Amino acid sequence: AREGRGAAAAGDTGGTGMDAPSAAGLGGADPQLQRFIEVETQKQRFQQLVHQMTELCWEKCMDKPGPKLDSRAETCFVNCVERFIDTSQFILNRLEQTQKSKSAFSESLSD
Amino acid sequence: MESGFGSDFGSDFGSGSGGGGKLDPGLIMEQVKVQIAVANAQELLQRMTDKCFRKCIGKPGSSLDNSEQKCIAMCMDRYMDSWNTVSRAYNSRLQRERANM
């Protein structure tokens, strides 16, 4: 059974744009170890992004730490996560479009 | 926080399978999970310390006064709340994305 949190499907919104490295080289021929590595890698990507977004969104959403997280701050954090992922997807999509429409894109990158 | 988790592998290998020298994948996986958990806890503490220092300490004095300590304590709790909120929100988003595919 796939883990709910970390096992993002092909359309990964994690924002890295990188596919999980093939576990075939790691763990050798043992399929149990391979599977374990895949799952743990996904879980770690999730964790890393939570760390990163918490840090970013803290700057945007938290003024003075109070006795509890008020609803306004909580909403801000939720929005922040959503907008961060939207931003990541937007960047990937636009990059893809730019590369399709301008074949010289990769050349202009190396200027 | 213990720093000895998984640091000594030598004595553990093979003990689960009668000492025949064969590596036990189950044991390796458990040790790896522990190390990952420790690494995540350290990362969390490092970022929390950074954020709470920024929020709570103005001009550094010769010690942490009471108000600073109180601020840091509250900050820690709020940082954990924030981390949990972000984790839930990200999880929901991932589930939504997966449902739309």
mmCIF file of C-alpha atoms in Angstrom:
data_model
loop_
_atom_site.group_PDB
_atom_site.id
_atom_site.type_symbol
_atom_site.label_atom_id
_atom_site.label_comp_id
_atom_site.label_asym_id
_atom_site.label_seq_id
_atom_site.Cartn_x
_atom_site.Cartn_y
_atom_site.Cartn_z
ATOM 1 C CA ALA A 1 0.000 0.000 0.000
ATOM 2 C CA ARG A 2 1.384 3.388 -0.862
ATOM 3 C CA GLU A 3 1.973 5.802 1.968
ATOM 4 C CA GLY A 4 -0.470 8.667 1.892
ATOM 5 C CA ARG A 5 1.902 11.454 2.703
ATOM 6 C CA GLY A 6 5.049 11.021 0.806
ATOM 7 C CA ALA A 7 4.207 8.909 -2.213
ATOM 8 C CA ALA A 8 3.442 11.679 -4.666
ATOM 9 C CA ALA A 9 2.359 10.408 -8.046
ATOM 10 C CA ALA A 10 3.936 11.285 -11.371
ATOM 11 C CA GLY A 11 2.602 14.812 -11.236
ATOM 12 C CA ASP A 12 4.658 15.587 -8.202
ATOM 13 C CA THR A 13 3.843 18.960 -6.714
ATOM 14 C CA GLY A 14 6.883 18.856 -4.527
ATOM 15 C CA GLY A 15 8.411 21.499 -6.670
ATOM 16 C CA THR A 16 11.761 19.952 -7.235
ATOM 17 C CA GLY A 17 10.939 18.720 -10.722
ATOM 18 C CA MET A 18 13.153 15.744 -10.123
ATOM 19 C CA ASP A 19 12.042 12.168 -10.328
ATOM 20 C CA ALA A 20 12.940 9.864 -7.492
ATOM 21 C CA PRO A 21 16.244 8.225 -8.324
ATOM 22 C CA SER A 22 15.907 4.596 -9.343
ATOM 23 C CA ALA A 23 16.335 2.429 -6.307
ATOM 24 C CA ALA A 24 17.752 -0.361 -8.411
ATOM 25 C CA GLY A 25 21.311 0.678 -7.789
ATOM 26 C CA LEU A 26 20.679 1.084 -4.092
ATOM 27 C CA GLY A 27 19.687 -1.911 -2.051
ATOM 28 C CA GLY A 28 21.091 -4.219 -4.671
ATOM 29 C CA ALA A 29 18.787 -6.929 -5.950
ATOM 30 C CA ASP A 30 16.654 -7.109 -2.809
ATOM 31 C CA PRO A 31 13.180 -5.893 -3.819
ATOM 32 C CA GLN A 32 12.202 -5.360 -0.202
ATOM 33 C CA LEU A 33 15.093 -2.972 0.336
ATOM 34 C CA GLN A 34 14.424 -1.244 -2.976
ATOM 35 C CA ARG A 35 10.835 -0.637 -2.019
ATOM 36 C CA PHE A 36 11.901 0.570 1.400
ATOM 37 C CA ILE A 37 14.333 3.048 -0.127
ATOM 38 C CA GLU A 38 11.690 4.358 -2.535
ATOM 39 C CA VAL A 39 9.185 4.865 0.245
ATOM 40 C CA GLU A 40 11.641 6.474 2.636
ATOM 41 C CA THR A 41 12.970 8.762 -0.090
ATOM 42 C CA GLN A 42 9.453 9.987 -0.817
ATOM 43 C CA LYS A 43 8.766 10.502 2.863
ATOM 44 C CA GLN A 44 11.968 12.506 3.203
ATOM 45 C CA ARG A 45 11.088 14.738 0.281
ATOM 46 C CA PHE A 46 7.802 15.455 1.982
ATOM 47 C CA GLN A 47 9.526 16.206 5.295
ATOM 48 C CA GLN A 48 12.088 18.472 3.663
ATOM 49 C CA LEU A 49 9.406 20.495 1.969
ATOM 50 C CA VAL A 50 7.459 20.848 5.191
ATOM 51 C CA HIS A 51 10.617 22.156 6.868
ATOM 52 C CA GLN A 52 11.209 24.585 4.025
ATOM 53 C CA MET A 53 7.627 25.846 3.809
ATOM 54 C CA THR A 54 7.312 26.196 7.574
ATOM 55 C CA GLU A 55 10.384 28.399 7.556
ATOM 56 C CA LEU A 56 9.186 30.524 4.655
ATOM 57 C CA CYS A 57 5.623 30.832 5.853
ATOM 58 C CA TRP A 58 6.714 31.663 9.392
ATOM 59 C CA GLU A 59 8.321 34.804 8.005
ATOM 60 C CA LYS A 60 5.140 35.764 6.222
ATOM 61 C CA CYS A 61 2.519 34.731 8.724
ATOM 62 C CA MET A 62 3.897 35.059 12.220
ATOM 63 C CA ASP A 63 4.275 38.378 13.989
ATOM 64 C CA LYS A 64 4.847 37.956 17.697
ATOM 65 C CA PRO A 65 4.533 34.400 19.009
ATOM 66 C CA GLY A 66 1.507 34.294 21.297
ATOM 67 C CA PRO A 67 -0.079 31.731 23.614
ATOM 68 C CA LYS A 68 -1.705 29.987 20.658
ATOM 69 C CA LEU A 69 -1.811 30.003 16.882
ATOM 70 C CA ASP A 70 -4.739 32.287 16.099
ATOM 71 C CA SER A 71 -7.071 31.492 13.219
ATOM 72 C CA ARG A 72 -5.726 34.319 11.070
ATOM 73 C CA ALA A 73 -2.194 32.974 11.287
ATOM 74 C CA GLU A 74 -3.429 29.441 10.692
ATOM 75 C CA THR A 75 -5.278 30.538 7.536
ATOM 76 C CA CYS A 76 -2.172 32.367 6.427
ATOM 77 C CA PHE A 77 -0.074 29.201 6.785
ATOM 78 C CA VAL A 78 -2.574 27.142 4.800
ATOM 79 C CA ASN A 79 -2.722 29.766 2.052
ATOM 80 C CA CYS A 80 1.032 30.022 2.088
ATOM 81 C CA VAL A 81 1.449 26.296 1.449
ATOM 82 C CA GLU A 82 -1.082 26.350 -1.385
ATOM 83 C CA ARG A 83 0.486 29.405 -3.023
ATOM 84 C CA PHE A 84 3.976 27.994 -2.687
ATOM 85 C CA ILE A 85 2.944 24.857 -4.546
ATOM 86 C CA ASP A 86 1.060 26.954 -7.114
ATOM 87 C CA THR A 87 4.225 28.982 -7.609
ATOM 88 C CA SER A 88 6.284 25.858 -8.092
ATOM 89 C CA GLN A 89 3.843 24.456 -10.648
ATOM 90 C CA PHE A 90 3.588 27.797 -12.422
ATOM 91 C CA ILE A 91 7.337 27.952 -12.812
ATOM 92 C CA LEU A 92 7.543 24.410 -14.156
ATOM 93 C CA ASN A 93 4.671 24.945 -16.582
ATOM 94 C CA ARG A 94 5.981 28.223 -17.905
ATOM 95 C CA LEU A 95 9.465 26.820 -18.267
ATOM 96 C CA GLU A 96 8.035 23.950 -20.276
ATOM 97 C CA GLN A 97 6.052 26.335 -22.491
ATOM 98 C CA THR A 98 9.021 28.585 -23.025
ATOM 99 C CA GLN A 99 11.125 25.647 -24.097
ATOM 100 C CA LYS A 100 8.468 24.457 -26.506
ATOM 101 C CA SER A 101 7.833 27.799 -28.211
ATOM 102 C CA LYS A 102 11.402 28.956 -28.355
ATOM 103 C CA SER A 103 13.807 26.276 -29.378
ATOM 104 C CA ALA A 104 16.571 28.798 -28.765
ATOM 105 C CA PHE A 105 15.705 28.897 -25.092
ATOM 106 C CA SER A 106 18.482 26.558 -24.077
ATOM 107 C CA GLU A 107 20.912 28.549 -26.187
ATOM 108 C CA SER A 108 19.904 31.794 -24.548
ATOM 109 C CA LEU A 109 20.502 30.162 -21.178
ATOM 110 C CA SER A 110 24.131 29.615 -21.967
ATOM 111 C CA ASP A 111 24.718 33.236 -23.068
ATOM 112 C CA MET B 1 18.633 13.912 22.470
ATOM 113 C CA GLU B 2 20.708 10.805 22.152
ATOM 114 C CA SER B 3 23.503 11.013 19.686
ATOM 115 C CA GLY B 4 24.309 7.337 19.655
ATOM 116 C CA PHE B 5 21.487 6.109 17.485
ATOM 117 C CA GLY B 6 22.754 3.868 14.760
ATOM 118 C CA SER B 7 26.287 5.063 15.222
ATOM 119 C CA ASP B 8 27.583 1.639 16.033
ATOM 120 C CA PHE B 9 26.532 -0.796 13.352
ATOM 121 C CA GLY B 10 29.300 -3.284 13.796
ATOM 122 C CA SER B 11 27.918 -5.125 16.762
ATOM 123 C CA ASP B 12 24.387 -5.423 15.416
ATOM 124 C CA PHE B 13 24.869 -7.021 12.045
ATOM 125 C CA GLY B 14 24.301 -10.724 11.915
ATOM 126 C CA SER B 15 23.009 -10.982 15.450
ATOM 127 C CA GLY B 16 19.436 -11.240 14.224
ATOM 128 C CA SER B 17 20.185 -14.219 12.049
ATOM 129 C CA GLY B 18 22.219 -16.366 14.398
ATOM 130 C CA GLY B 19 25.478 -14.579 13.731
ATOM 131 C CA GLY B 20 25.888 -16.325 10.415
ATOM 132 C CA GLY B 21 27.291 -13.113 8.907
ATOM 133 C CA LYS B 22 24.227 -12.468 6.717
ATOM 134 C CA LEU B 23 22.826 -8.954 6.906
ATOM 135 C CA ASP B 24 19.268 -8.728 8.168
ATOM 136 C CA PRO B 25 17.327 -6.276 5.972
ATOM 137 C CA GLY B 26 14.665 -5.806 8.617
ATOM 138 C CA LEU B 27 17.241 -4.645 11.122
ATOM 139 C CA ILE B 28 18.882 -2.331 8.614
ATOM 140 C CA MET B 29 15.530 -0.787 7.749
ATOM 141 C CA GLU B 30 14.715 -0.175 11.388
ATOM 142 C CA GLN B 31 18.068 1.461 12.042
ATOM 143 C CA VAL B 32 17.727 3.625 8.949
ATOM 144 C CA LYS B 33 14.275 4.735 10.062
ATOM 145 C CA VAL B 34 15.656 5.726 13.435
ATOM 146 C CA GLN B 35 18.479 7.712 11.875
ATOM 147 C CA ILE B 36 16.044 9.477 9.562
ATOM 148 C CA ALA B 37 13.857 10.391 12.517
ATOM 149 C CA VAL B 38 16.844 11.766 14.394
ATOM 150 C CA ALA B 39 17.923 13.798 11.375
ATOM 151 C CA ASN B 40 14.449 15.278 11.028
ATOM 152 C CA ALA B 41 14.316 16.185 14.690
ATOM 153 C CA GLN B 42 17.691 17.903 14.423
ATOM 154 C CA GLU B 43 16.557 19.842 11.380
ATOM 155 C CA LEU B 44 13.419 20.953 13.155
ATOM 156 C CA LEU B 45 15.362 22.075 16.227
ATOM 157 C CA GLN B 46 17.892 23.959 14.129
ATOM 158 C CA ARG B 47 15.251 25.953 12.256
ATOM 159 C CA MET B 48 13.209 26.506 15.400
ATOM 160 C CA THR B 49 16.247 27.844 17.229
ATOM 161 C CA ASP B 50 17.006 30.188 14.354
ATOM 162 C CA LYS B 51 13.469 31.551 14.138
ATOM 163 C CA CYS B 52 12.964 31.928 17.869
ATOM 164 C CA PHE B 53 16.298 33.622 18.360
ATOM 165 C CA ARG B 54 15.305 36.154 15.739
ATOM 166 C CA LYS B 55 11.888 36.745 17.265
ATOM 167 C CA CYS B 56 12.816 36.823 20.917
ATOM 168 C CA ILE B 57 16.320 38.120 21.353
ATOM 169 C CA GLY B 58 16.916 41.786 20.682
ATOM 170 C CA LYS B 59 20.242 43.086 21.752
ATOM 171 C CA PRO B 60 22.017 40.112 23.288
ATOM 172 C CA GLY B 61 22.624 40.681 26.994
ATOM 173 C CA SER B 62 24.824 38.815 29.395
ATOM 174 C CA SER B 63 22.100 36.209 29.956
ATOM 175 C CA LEU B 64 18.594 35.284 28.846
ATOM 176 C CA ASP B 65 16.186 37.324 30.948
ATOM 177 C CA ASN B 66 12.735 36.093 31.998
ATOM 178 C CA SER B 67 10.830 37.752 29.185
ATOM 179 C CA GLU B 68 13.195 36.289 26.625
ATOM 180 C CA GLN B 69 12.816 32.819 28.098
ATOM 181 C CA LYS B 70 9.040 33.144 28.117
ATOM 182 C CA CYS B 71 9.101 34.314 24.526
ATOM 183 C CA ILE B 72 11.303 31.416 23.460
ATOM 184 C CA ALA B 73 9.015 28.908 25.177
ATOM 185 C CA MET B 74 5.944 30.302 23.431
ATOM 186 C CA CYS B 75 7.817 30.528 20.173
ATOM 187 C CA MET B 76 8.744 26.854 20.326
ATOM 188 C CA ASP B 77 5.123 25.846 20.781
ATOM 189 C CA ARG B 78 3.963 28.143 17.976
ATOM 190 C CA TYR B 79 6.656 26.820 15.682
ATOM 191 C CA MET B 80 5.459 23.259 16.321
ATOM 192 C CA ASP B 81 1.855 24.369 15.677
ATOM 193 C CA SER B 82 2.990 25.969 12.441
ATOM 194 C CA TRP B 83 4.931 22.902 11.390
ATOM 195 C CA ASN B 84 1.896 20.695 11.988
ATOM 196 C CA THR B 85 -0.388 23.102 10.116
ATOM 197 C CA VAL B 86 1.976 23.158 7.146
ATOM 198 C CA SER B 87 2.309 19.384 7.204
ATOM 199 C CA ARG B 88 -1.472 18.914 7.178
ATOM 200 C CA ALA B 89 -1.976 21.514 4.459
ATOM 201 C CA TYR B 90 0.701 20.006 2.246
ATOM 202 C CA ASN B 91 -0.688 16.525 2.777
ATOM 203 C CA SER B 92 -4.186 17.693 1.803
ATOM 204 C CA ARG B 93 -2.822 19.338 -1.299
ATOM 205 C CA LEU B 94 -0.966 16.197 -2.339
ATOM 206 C CA GLN B 95 -4.096 14.104 -1.859
ATOM 207 C CA ARG B 96 -6.126 16.564 -3.890
ATOM 208 C CA GLU B 97 -3.557 16.526 -6.681
ATOM 209 C CA ARG B 98 -3.511 12.765 -6.729
ATOM 210 C CA ALA B 99 -7.319 12.627 -6.814
ATOM 211 C CA ASN B 100 -7.336 14.920 -9.845
ATOM 212 C CA MET B 101 -5.080 12.766 -11.931
#
